[in-house]
Amino acid sequence: MSIRHAKIAAVGDPSVADRVLDAARICLVRAEGGKITLAEVARLAGVSRPTVYRRWPDVQSVTADLVTREMSRVIAGEPAQGTSLGDKVDRIVAVADAIRHNDLFAALWSEPSAALAPYVFVRFGRSQQAVLALLNRTIADGQRRGDIRDGDPDQLATMVLLICQSTIQSHAIVEPILGERWSPELRHALMSYLRSAP
């Protein structure tokens, strides 16, 4: 598609939306989570600014959609294996580890006041809701099997999300202490929290 045709493409066209999000991802990683503009995103995507503005009113809304897409891809990239509590916790830790090593999330966490702070201190974003729904199903399944302790699955899932989110967010500052023990220690914390009493 030529730039001219891209500029008049319908904003609802999934290929245009993906190109804008791809461009935003490149800009954010390149800026190490710092400020970017819709103009530079549009330029890199090869579309006009009005095309971008028809769907996203500001950089924050583009970033929100990008974070949701990125999180969905990370979750989809970690297939479920096995049904035991250990298997479930291993998958949660694998997802947390994938997020920790994701270059977009690493960039956004490097400047949390600019990009991710609203999702930590202000509102519960769509990507967090998607993770919470997955955790809820995982915990409810474990409770039916008897290897996850009793309790409201929503509440247990929320605490698991908070444990993982804060662990991911703070991993850089505790790297000198935890080093390679980050994943095993997170696994131990989750196993201890979720394990059904004997």
XYZ file of N, CA, C and O in Angstrom:
792
model
N 0.846 -1.188 0.000
C 0.000 0.000 0.000
C 0.886 1.244 0.000
O 1.805 1.348 0.797
N 0.603 2.175 -0.894
C 1.392 3.399 -0.954
C 1.051 4.282 0.238
O 0.016 4.121 0.877
N 1.933 5.232 0.527
C 1.667 6.154 1.626
C 0.394 6.938 1.354
O -0.414 7.166 2.246
N 0.174 7.302 0.074
C -1.030 8.062 -0.258
C -2.272 7.247 0.066
O -3.215 7.727 0.681
N -2.282 5.965 -0.326
C -3.430 5.123 -0.048
C -3.561 4.852 1.448
O -4.659 4.760 1.973
N -2.423 4.733 2.130
C -2.477 4.497 3.571
C -3.118 5.674 4.281
O -3.855 5.505 5.241
N -2.859 6.881 3.784
C -3.377 8.066 4.438
C -4.884 8.187 4.308
O -5.528 8.822 5.133
N -5.457 7.582 3.272
C -6.912 7.679 3.122
C -7.607 6.383 3.530
O -8.803 6.256 3.415
N -6.826 5.419 4.048
C -7.422 4.158 4.481
C -8.328 4.391 5.674
O -8.100 5.278 6.486
N -9.359 3.588 5.770
C -10.279 3.687 6.891
C -9.550 3.330 8.168
O -8.789 2.371 8.218
N -9.813 4.107 9.241
C -9.117 3.859 10.482
C -9.531 2.526 11.089
O -8.812 1.936 11.871
N -10.709 2.019 10.699
C -11.163 0.738 11.203
C -10.453 -0.444 10.565
O -10.621 -1.583 10.997
N -9.685 -0.203 9.530
C -8.941 -1.257 8.845
C -7.921 -1.839 9.828
O -7.039 -1.122 10.301
N -8.032 -3.163 10.137
C -7.108 -3.747 11.117
C -5.646 -3.580 10.738
O -4.791 -3.404 11.613
N -5.346 -3.611 9.442
C -3.943 -3.478 9.049
C -3.419 -2.086 9.370
O -2.260 -1.929 9.762
N -4.275 -1.067 9.227
C -3.862 0.298 9.567
C -3.669 0.422 11.069
O -2.667 0.973 11.537
N -4.618 -0.120 11.833
C -4.510 -0.056 13.292
C -3.243 -0.759 13.768
O -2.518 -0.243 14.628
N -2.961 -1.926 13.207
C -1.755 -2.656 13.607
C -0.492 -1.889 13.236
O 0.480 -1.880 13.994
N -0.498 -1.240 12.070
C 0.673 -0.462 11.677
C 0.895 0.704 12.623
O 2.045 1.037 12.964
N -0.177 1.336 13.058
C -0.045 2.451 14.007
C 0.494 1.929 15.340
O 1.405 2.525 15.925
N -0.048 0.808 15.811
C 0.427 0.254 17.073
C 1.869 -0.232 16.960
O 2.666 -0.055 17.888
N 2.211 -0.823 15.815
C 3.601 -1.239 15.591
C 4.528 -0.027 15.634
O 5.624 -0.082 16.221
N 4.095 1.060 15.003
C 4.910 2.276 14.989
C 5.041 2.854 16.394
O 6.128 3.289 16.801
N 3.949 2.846 17.149
C 3.989 3.353 18.521
C 4.949 2.513 19.366
O 5.700 3.045 20.192
N 4.937 1.211 19.133
C 5.842 0.326 19.870
C 7.297 0.681 19.586
O 8.125 0.795 20.502
N 7.621 0.878 18.315
C 8.985 1.236 17.930
C 9.384 2.564 18.581
O 10.479 2.703 19.135
N 8.482 3.541 18.515
C 8.772 4.863 19.080
C 9.005 4.788 20.588
O 9.941 5.407 21.117
N 8.145 4.032 21.302
C 8.270 3.950 22.753
C 9.545 3.227 23.177
O 10.222 3.648 24.119
N 9.876 2.145 22.479
C 11.107 1.415 22.814
C 12.321 2.290 22.519
O 13.254 2.373 23.319
N 12.283 2.976 21.362
C 13.399 3.844 20.988
C 13.567 4.997 21.986
O 14.689 5.389 22.306
N 12.429 5.509 22.497
C 12.472 6.621 23.452
C 12.672 6.135 24.881
O 12.666 6.941 25.812
N 12.834 4.819 25.053
C 13.016 4.209 26.373
C 11.905 4.618 27.329
O 12.134 4.933 28.502
N 10.668 4.601 26.801
C 9.508 4.910 27.621
C 9.250 6.385 27.801
O 8.298 6.769 28.484
N 10.074 7.234 27.197
C 9.886 8.677 27.312
C 8.757 9.171 26.423
O 8.022 8.387 25.823
N 8.656 10.473 26.327
C 7.549 11.070 25.583
C 7.693 10.835 24.086
O 8.791 10.944 23.528
N 6.575 10.517 23.469
C 6.489 10.429 22.017
C 5.277 11.240 21.584
O 4.458 11.629 22.414
N 5.168 11.493 20.281
C 4.025 12.255 19.774
C 3.253 11.425 18.756
O 3.814 10.522 18.123
N 1.965 11.759 18.602
C 1.165 11.078 17.587
C 1.685 11.403 16.196
O 1.569 10.581 15.288
N 2.286 12.559 16.037
C 2.821 12.929 14.728
C 3.939 11.984 14.318
O 3.987 11.522 13.169
N 4.856 11.672 15.234
C 5.948 10.761 14.862
C 5.435 9.344 14.678
O 5.932 8.603 13.819
N 4.410 8.953 15.445
C 3.814 7.626 15.266
C 3.175 7.532 13.890
O 3.374 6.560 13.154
N 2.405 8.562 13.512
C 1.754 8.573 12.204
C 2.784 8.537 11.078
O 2.621 7.799 10.095
N 3.838 9.314 11.231
C 4.879 9.370 10.207
C 5.531 7.995 10.019
O 5.706 7.519 8.893
N 5.858 7.335 11.116
C 6.494 6.027 11.034
C 5.531 4.970 10.477
O 5.943 4.070 9.750
N 4.243 5.107 10.807
C 3.240 4.150 10.317
C 2.889 4.396 8.857
O 2.271 3.544 8.215
N 3.264 5.566 8.324
C 2.951 5.893 6.940
C 1.500 6.291 6.734
O 0.921 6.041 5.679
N 0.893 6.891 7.781
C -0.492 7.349 7.677
C -0.549 8.812 8.097
O 0.397 9.347 8.673
N -1.664 9.446 7.800
C -1.814 10.854 8.165
C -2.176 10.982 9.639
O -2.723 10.050 10.249
N -1.910 12.144 10.208
C -2.302 12.383 11.590
C -3.819 12.306 11.769
O -4.278 11.725 12.756
N -4.636 12.854 10.836
C -6.087 12.707 10.995
C -6.538 11.246 11.057
O -7.485 10.916 11.767
N -5.849 10.374 10.310
C -6.190 8.945 10.360
C -5.986 8.405 11.770
O -6.822 7.662 12.291
N -4.881 8.788 12.392
C -4.611 8.338 13.762
C -5.610 8.960 14.728
O -6.181 8.270 15.582
N -5.869 10.262 14.580
C -6.768 10.959 15.503
C -8.208 10.463 15.419
O -8.967 10.625 16.372
N -8.592 9.869 14.302
C -9.957 9.345 14.202
C -10.187 8.186 15.164
O -11.310 7.924 15.568
N -9.112 7.495 15.533
C -9.256 6.359 16.453
C -8.687 6.646 17.841
O -9.221 6.170 18.836
N -7.597 7.391 17.898
C -6.945 7.652 19.177
C -6.804 9.161 19.377
O -6.129 9.835 18.598
N -7.390 9.702 20.437
C -7.324 11.152 20.649
C -5.970 11.646 21.150
O -5.649 12.824 21.024
N -5.166 10.729 21.726
C -3.877 11.144 22.281
C -2.931 9.949 22.383
O -3.323 8.806 22.126
N -1.696 10.247 22.771
C -0.680 9.200 22.882
C -1.065 8.175 23.948
O -0.810 6.972 23.800
N -1.679 8.637 25.027
C -2.041 7.730 26.113
C -3.009 6.645 25.641
O -2.890 5.480 26.045
N -3.951 7.010 24.782
C -4.913 6.013 24.298
C -4.256 5.023 23.340
O -4.596 3.835 23.340
N -3.293 5.489 22.541
C -2.538 4.569 21.683
C -1.729 3.611 22.555
O -1.712 2.401 22.317
N -1.076 4.157 23.582
C -0.277 3.333 24.481
C -1.142 2.298 25.187
O -0.744 1.136 25.342
N -2.349 2.699 25.605
C -3.250 1.764 26.284
C -3.601 0.595 25.371
O -3.566 -0.568 25.790
N -3.934 0.881 24.103
C -4.255 -0.191 23.154
C -3.021 -1.056 22.869
O -3.135 -2.278 22.717
N -1.866 -0.424 22.796
C -0.632 -1.167 22.541
C -0.311 -2.108 23.705
O 0.035 -3.276 23.494
N -0.453 -1.617 24.933
C -0.189 -2.445 26.110
C -1.146 -3.627 26.145
O -0.749 -4.760 26.438
N -2.431 -3.391 25.820
C -3.414 -4.475 25.791
C -3.031 -5.520 24.750
O -3.066 -6.726 25.016
N -2.645 -5.066 23.545
C -2.249 -6.005 22.496
C -1.000 -6.785 22.901
O -0.917 -8.000 22.715
N -0.029 -6.084 23.480
C 1.225 -6.732 23.872
C 0.982 -7.781 24.951
O 1.523 -8.888 24.898
N 0.151 -7.428 25.928
C -0.138 -8.363 27.009
C -0.862 -9.592 26.473
O -0.570 -10.725 26.875
N -1.805 -9.386 25.545
C -2.530 -10.513 24.951
C -1.571 -11.448 24.235
O -1.707 -12.675 24.311
N -0.594 -10.883 23.560
C 0.382 -11.701 22.832
C 1.293 -12.466 23.794
O 1.638 -13.617 23.540
N 1.674 -11.830 24.890
C 2.525 -12.506 25.878
C 1.777 -13.681 26.486
O 2.315 -14.783 26.617
N 0.519 -13.452 26.857
C -0.278 -14.517 27.463
C -0.476 -15.660 26.477
O -0.334 -16.832 26.829
N -0.788 -15.326 25.238
C -1.023 -16.359 24.221
C 0.247 -17.137 23.925
O 0.194 -18.297 23.518
N 1.401 -16.530 24.150
C 2.667 -17.187 23.854
C 3.128 -18.152 24.920
O 4.152 -18.802 24.772
N 2.368 -18.245 26.028
C 2.739 -19.154 27.119
C 1.652 -20.207 27.268
O 0.704 -20.040 28.024
N 1.746 -21.311 26.517
C 0.684 -22.322 26.551
C 0.588 -23.017 27.898
O 1.582 -23.206 28.588
N -0.654 -23.377 28.257
C -0.873 -24.100 29.503
C -0.345 -25.522 29.372
O -0.530 -26.159 28.347
N 0.319 -25.995 30.402
C 0.841 -27.366 30.398
C 0.546 -27.989 31.754
O 0.975 -27.472 32.778
N -0.173 -29.106 31.745
C -0.479 -29.792 32.987
C -1.592 -29.124 33.759
O -2.059 -28.042 33.410
N -2.018 -29.780 34.827
C -3.161 -29.291 35.577
C -2.880 -29.143 37.072
O -3.728 -28.655 37.802
N -1.724 -29.548 37.541
C -1.425 -29.459 38.970
C -1.176 -28.010 39.369
O -0.976 -27.134 38.517
N -1.181 -27.767 40.678
C -0.872 -26.425 41.169
C 0.500 -25.983 40.683
O 0.681 -24.843 40.236
N 1.472 -26.880 40.748
C 2.812 -26.543 40.274
C 2.829 -26.135 38.817
O 3.509 -25.173 38.437
N 2.048 -26.852 37.985
C 1.957 -26.506 36.562
C 1.344 -25.126 36.378
O 1.809 -24.324 35.555
N 0.291 -24.853 37.148
C -0.394 -23.556 37.038
C 0.533 -22.419 37.452
O 0.618 -21.380 36.785
N 1.224 -22.607 38.559
C 2.133 -21.567 39.042
C 3.304 -21.395 38.075
O 3.737 -20.266 37.814
N 3.783 -22.497 37.514
C 4.858 -22.394 36.522
C 4.437 -21.524 35.348
O 5.236 -20.730 34.827
N 3.182 -21.664 34.909
C 2.711 -20.850 33.791
C 2.625 -19.381 34.192
O 3.000 -18.487 33.429
N 2.122 -19.107 35.402
C 2.034 -17.717 35.866
C 3.426 -17.092 35.915
O 3.640 -15.958 35.468
N 4.393 -17.835 36.456
C 5.761 -17.325 36.547
C 6.364 -17.137 35.159
O 7.078 -16.156 34.906
N 6.052 -18.055 34.230
C 6.562 -17.922 32.858
C 6.027 -16.655 32.202
O 6.756 -15.947 31.501
N 4.734 -16.360 32.420
C 4.159 -15.127 31.871
C 4.819 -13.910 32.509
O 5.194 -12.951 31.817
N 4.979 -13.932 33.834
C 5.627 -12.811 34.529
C 7.047 -12.614 34.011
O 7.500 -11.477 33.797
N 7.757 -13.720 33.790
C 9.127 -13.642 33.289
C 9.159 -13.088 31.863
O 10.043 -12.296 31.509
N 8.172 -13.492 31.045
C 8.100 -12.971 29.673
C 7.832 -11.471 29.677
O 8.398 -10.728 28.868
N 6.983 -11.025 30.590
C 6.714 -9.584 30.702
C 7.978 -8.859 31.158
O 8.331 -7.802 30.634
N 8.676 -9.453 32.126
C 9.906 -8.834 32.650
C 10.947 -8.650 31.554
O 11.702 -7.672 31.551
N 11.016 -9.579 30.598
C 12.026 -9.510 29.538
C 11.514 -8.887 28.245
O 12.246 -8.829 27.261
N 10.265 -8.422 28.249
C 9.682 -7.809 27.061
C 10.243 -6.396 26.897
O 10.192 -5.596 27.840
N 10.777 -6.072 25.723
C 11.435 -4.773 25.557
C 10.480 -3.596 25.662
O 10.853 -2.524 26.138
N 9.205 -3.775 25.247
C 8.242 -2.681 25.388
C 7.954 -2.404 26.858
O 8.035 -1.260 27.312
N 7.622 -3.455 27.614
C 7.318 -3.243 29.025
C 8.541 -2.742 29.780
O 8.410 -1.905 30.685
N 9.710 -3.213 29.416
C 10.931 -2.722 30.059
C 11.095 -1.223 29.818
O 11.457 -0.466 30.726
N 10.816 -0.798 28.593
C 10.918 0.634 28.280
C 9.894 1.444 29.056
O 10.202 2.504 29.610
N 8.663 0.931 29.120
C 7.608 1.669 29.816
C 7.875 1.735 31.318
O 7.606 2.755 31.953
N 8.403 0.648 31.892
C 8.700 0.675 33.320
C 9.881 1.579 33.630
O 10.028 2.045 34.762
N 10.731 1.842 32.647
C 11.872 2.726 32.908
C 11.432 4.168 33.115
O 12.137 4.964 33.715
N 10.242 4.500 32.615
C 9.655 5.824 32.811
C 8.219 5.638 33.288
O 7.278 6.038 32.613
N 8.013 5.034 34.455
C 6.656 4.689 34.871
C 5.729 5.885 35.048
O 4.533 5.779 34.845
N 6.288 7.044 35.404
C 5.434 8.206 35.606
C 4.793 8.647 34.305
O 3.725 9.241 34.301
N 5.446 8.338 33.184
C 4.937 8.795 31.899
C 3.918 7.848 31.299
O 2.987 8.275 30.641
N 4.070 6.546 31.496
C 3.249 5.610 30.745
C 2.426 4.647 31.581
O 1.221 4.530 31.388
N 3.049 3.953 32.507
C 2.340 2.887 33.215
C 1.794 3.286 34.575
O 1.008 2.536 35.155
N 2.181 4.429 35.095
C 1.694 4.832 36.416
C 0.175 4.811 36.536
O -0.352 4.377 37.557
N -0.577 5.252 35.506
C -2.042 5.205 35.646
C -2.564 3.801 35.911
O -3.568 3.635 36.609
N -1.887 2.776 35.377
C -2.362 1.402 35.559
C -1.948 0.827 36.908
O -2.416 -0.233 37.302
N -1.065 1.527 37.616
C -0.640 1.080 38.942
C -1.370 1.861 40.027
O -1.785 1.300 41.036
N -1.557 3.170 39.795
C -2.068 4.025 40.856
C -3.474 4.581 40.613
O -4.107 5.043 41.556
N -3.962 4.555 39.374
C -5.207 5.257 39.081
C -6.327 4.334 38.649
O -7.419 4.368 39.211
N -6.090 3.503 37.654
C -7.186 2.690 37.130
C -6.704 1.281 36.798
O -5.514 1.024 36.681
N -7.700 0.413 36.662
C -7.459 -0.982 36.335
C -7.646 -1.129 34.839
O -8.759 -1.060 34.332
N -6.550 -1.317 34.106
C -6.614 -1.312 32.645
C -7.154 -2.604 32.055
O -7.301 -3.622 32.733
N -7.418 -2.553 30.747
C -7.952 -3.729 30.049
C -6.998 -4.914 30.082
O -7.422 -6.064 30.207
N -5.700 -4.645 29.971
C -4.750 -5.757 29.999
C -4.744 -6.407 31.377
O -4.656 -7.632 31.494
N -4.854 -5.599 32.443
C -4.927 -6.160 33.786
C -6.203 -6.973 33.966
O -6.193 -8.035 34.593
N -7.300 -6.484 33.402
C -8.565 -7.211 33.495
C -8.480 -8.554 32.779
O -9.013 -9.563 33.265
N -7.797 -8.582 31.643
C -7.636 -9.834 30.901
C -6.799 -10.830 31.698
O -7.127 -12.024 31.765
N -5.721 -10.345 32.319
C -4.882 -11.218 33.141
C -5.677 -11.710 34.345
O -5.612 -12.892 34.707
N -6.446 -10.814 34.956
C -7.244 -11.191 36.122
C -8.264 -12.274 35.757
O -8.462 -13.230 36.515
N -8.895 -12.148 34.596
C -9.869 -13.159 34.160
C -9.197 -14.519 33.970
O -9.745 -15.562 34.360
N -7.999 -14.515 33.395
C -7.247 -15.764 33.208
C -6.865 -16.371 34.552
O -7.012 -17.582 34.774
N -6.395 -15.548 35.477
C -6.027 -16.036 36.803
C -7.247 -16.581 37.535
O -7.172 -17.610 38.224
N -8.370 -15.894 37.395
C -9.604 -16.329 38.037
C -9.981 -17.736 37.574
O -10.290 -18.612 38.388
N -9.937 -17.973 36.272
C -10.271 -19.305 35.733
C -9.273 -20.348 36.211
O -9.651 -21.470 36.556
N -8.007 -19.980 36.243
C -6.961 -20.906 36.684
C -7.171 -21.299 38.142
O -7.077 -22.476 38.510
N -7.469 -20.311 38.982
C -7.661 -20.566 40.409
C -8.931 -21.363 40.656
O -8.946 -22.314 41.447
N -10.021 -21.011 39.971
C -11.275 -21.751 40.139
C -11.092 -23.213 39.741
O -11.607 -24.123 40.410
N -10.335 -23.456 38.678
C -10.066 -24.825 38.250
C -9.263 -25.571 39.321
O -9.555 -26.731 39.647
N -8.262 -24.920 39.874
C -7.456 -25.536 40.924
C -8.261 -25.819 42.180
O -8.030 -26.825 42.867
N -9.209 -24.938 42.491
C -10.068 -25.173 43.656
C -10.968 -26.388 43.432
O -11.176 -27.185 44.346
N -11.483 -26.534 42.212
C -12.307 -27.711 41.916
C -11.486 -28.991 42.038
O -12.002 -30.029 42.453
N -10.213 -28.910 41.684
C -9.340 -30.086 41.767
C -8.810 -30.317 43.174
O -8.231 -31.364 43.454
N -8.959 -29.320 44.034
C -8.568 -29.483 45.423
C -7.137 -29.119 45.759
O -6.695 -29.333 46.893
N -6.375 -28.558 44.802
C -4.985 -28.219 45.124
C -4.759 -26.728 45.339
O -3.644 -26.305 45.654
N -5.808 -25.922 45.192
C -5.738 -24.493 45.531
C -6.716 -24.241 46.673
O -7.835 -24.756 46.676
N -6.283 -23.486 47.648
C -7.058 -23.278 48.872
C -8.396 -22.605 48.600
O -8.593 -21.954 47.563
N -9.287 -22.736 49.565
C -10.593 -22.095 49.461
C -10.440 -20.584 49.513
O -9.460 -20.058 50.069
N -11.417 -19.914 48.979
C -11.431 -18.457 48.969
C -12.090 -17.965 47.704
O -12.262 -18.728 46.745
N -12.472 -16.705 47.704
C -13.091 -16.100 46.531
C -12.063 -16.061 45.400
O -11.006 -15.427 45.551
N -12.324 -16.744 44.270
C -11.339 -16.745 43.168
C -10.961 -15.349 42.697
O -9.799 -15.114 42.339
N -11.917 -14.410 42.725
C -11.612 -13.028 42.330
C -10.575 -12.419 43.258
O -9.638 -11.745 42.823
N -10.750 -12.644 44.562
C -9.832 -12.050 45.535
C -8.453 -12.695 45.464
O -7.431 -12.009 45.500
N -8.429 -14.031 45.342
C -7.140 -14.713 45.227
C -6.427 -14.292 43.944
O -5.218 -14.032 43.947
N -7.172 -14.209 42.844
C -6.586 -13.805 41.564
C -6.045 -12.387 41.642
O -4.971 -12.093 41.096
N -6.763 -11.504 42.335
C -6.314 -10.115 42.465
C -5.005 -10.040 43.238
O -4.083 -9.302 42.861
N -4.891 -10.836 44.315
C -3.640 -10.828 45.080
C -2.485 -11.402 44.263
O -1.364 -10.892 44.322
N -2.758 -12.453 43.487
C -1.707 -13.012 42.626
C -1.247 -11.957 41.619
O -0.051 -11.786 41.374
N -2.216 -11.239 41.044
C -1.878 -10.176 40.094
C -1.025 -9.113 40.759
O -0.018 -8.662 40.198
N -1.387 -8.699 41.968
C -0.635 -7.660 42.673
C 0.776 -8.135 43.018
O 1.741 -7.374 42.904
N 0.889 -9.393 43.450
C 2.214 -9.945 43.767
C 3.100 -9.924 42.521
O 4.244 -9.464 42.550
N 2.543 -10.420 41.408
C 3.334 -10.477 40.166
C 3.642 -9.089 39.641
O 4.771 -8.810 39.228
N 2.646 -8.203 39.670
C 2.839 -6.857 39.133
C 3.918 -6.109 39.902
O 4.814 -5.493 39.310
N 3.861 -6.172 41.241
C 4.869 -5.451 42.020
C 6.245 -6.092 41.877
O 7.269 -5.402 41.870
N 6.268 -7.421 41.724
C 7.546 -8.115 41.548
C 8.185 -7.741 40.216
O 9.397 -7.498 40.142
N 7.357 -7.680 39.174
C 7.861 -7.275 37.857
C 8.322 -5.820 37.889
O 9.402 -5.479 37.411
N 7.492 -4.966 38.480
C 7.787 -3.538 38.506
C 9.103 -3.239 39.223
O 9.859 -2.354 38.816
N 9.379 -3.994 40.287
C 10.546 -3.690 41.122
C 11.757 -4.559 40.822
O 12.773 -4.461 41.515
N 11.662 -5.405 39.789
C 12.747 -6.379 39.589
C 14.112 -5.715 39.383
O 15.125 -6.218 39.849
N 14.119 -4.569 38.689
C 15.413 -3.939 38.376
C 16.136 -3.478 39.635
O 17.359 -3.626 39.740
N 15.387 -2.954 40.602
C 16.057 -2.410 41.794
C 16.502 -3.508 42.762
O 17.338 -3.257 43.623
N 15.918 -4.716 42.618
C 16.347 -5.809 43.501
C 17.209 -6.828 42.763
O 17.588 -7.855 43.335
N 17.533 -6.539 41.512
C 18.360 -7.456 40.718
C 19.671 -7.812 41.415
O 20.084 -8.980 41.411
N 20.367 -6.845 42.070
C 21.616 -7.201 42.745
C 21.420 -8.195 43.889
O 22.348 -8.898 44.266
N 20.213 -8.247 44.440
C 19.948 -9.148 45.556
C 19.440 -10.501 45.068
O 19.949 -11.554 45.454
N 18.425 -10.469 44.184
C 17.796 -11.719 43.750
C 18.531 -12.396 42.603
O 18.614 -13.620 42.554
N 19.001 -11.611 41.664
C 19.687 -12.185 40.514
C 18.854 -13.257 39.836
O 17.681 -13.040 39.520
N 19.435 -14.442 39.660
C 18.753 -15.550 38.997
C 17.679 -16.193 39.866
O 16.939 -17.057 39.402
N 17.581 -15.767 41.126
C 16.576 -16.338 42.025
C 15.220 -15.677 41.868
O 14.268 -16.072 42.539
N 15.100 -14.677 40.992
C 13.843 -13.946 40.837
C 12.680 -14.893 40.552
O 11.678 -14.897 41.271
N 12.798 -15.724 39.529
C 11.707 -16.628 39.152
C 11.436 -17.692 40.214
O 10.276 -17.907 40.575
N 12.467 -18.389 40.745
C 12.195 -19.380 41.785
C 11.538 -18.786 43.030
O 10.668 -19.408 43.646
N 11.965 -17.573 43.424
C 11.377 -16.958 44.614
C 9.936 -16.537 44.363
O 9.079 -16.652 45.251
N 9.643 -16.032 43.160
C 8.255 -15.699 42.825
C 7.413 -16.967 42.836
O 6.294 -16.974 43.351
N 7.954 -18.050 42.294
C 7.220 -19.320 42.285
C 6.916 -19.774 43.711
O 5.801 -20.200 44.024
N 7.920 -19.669 44.582
C 7.735 -20.083 45.974
C 6.649 -19.237 46.645
O 5.800 -19.766 47.393
N 6.669 -17.935 46.413
C 5.669 -17.040 47.007
C 4.260 -17.416 46.547
O 3.321 -17.472 47.358
N 4.102 -17.694 45.242
C 2.780 -18.030 44.713
C 2.324 -19.410 45.188
O 1.150 -19.600 45.513
N 3.242 -20.360 45.213
C 2.883 -21.694 45.704
C 2.423 -21.614 47.157
O 1.417 -22.219 47.547
N 3.150 -20.863 47.969
C 2.805 -20.737 49.385
C 1.456 -20.060 49.557
O 0.672 -20.427 50.446
N 1.176 -19.073 48.730
C -0.070 -18.334 48.836
C -1.275 -19.169 48.400
O -2.350 -19.104 49.008
N -1.111 -19.955 47.351
C -2.251 -20.653 46.750
C -2.452 -22.085 47.255
O -3.564 -22.608 47.139
N -1.417 -22.704 47.786
C -1.505 -24.133 48.120
C -2.607 -24.406 49.136
O -2.761 -23.715 50.136
N -3.354 -25.460 48.837
C -4.393 -25.905 49.750
C -3.763 -26.530 50.986
O -2.758 -27.241 50.882
N -4.337 -26.270 52.166
C -3.794 -26.851 53.394
C -3.949 -28.360 53.370
O -4.959 -28.874 52.899
N -2.935 -29.101 53.853
C -3.008 -30.567 53.830
C -4.112 -31.078 54.748
O -4.499 -30.426 55.694
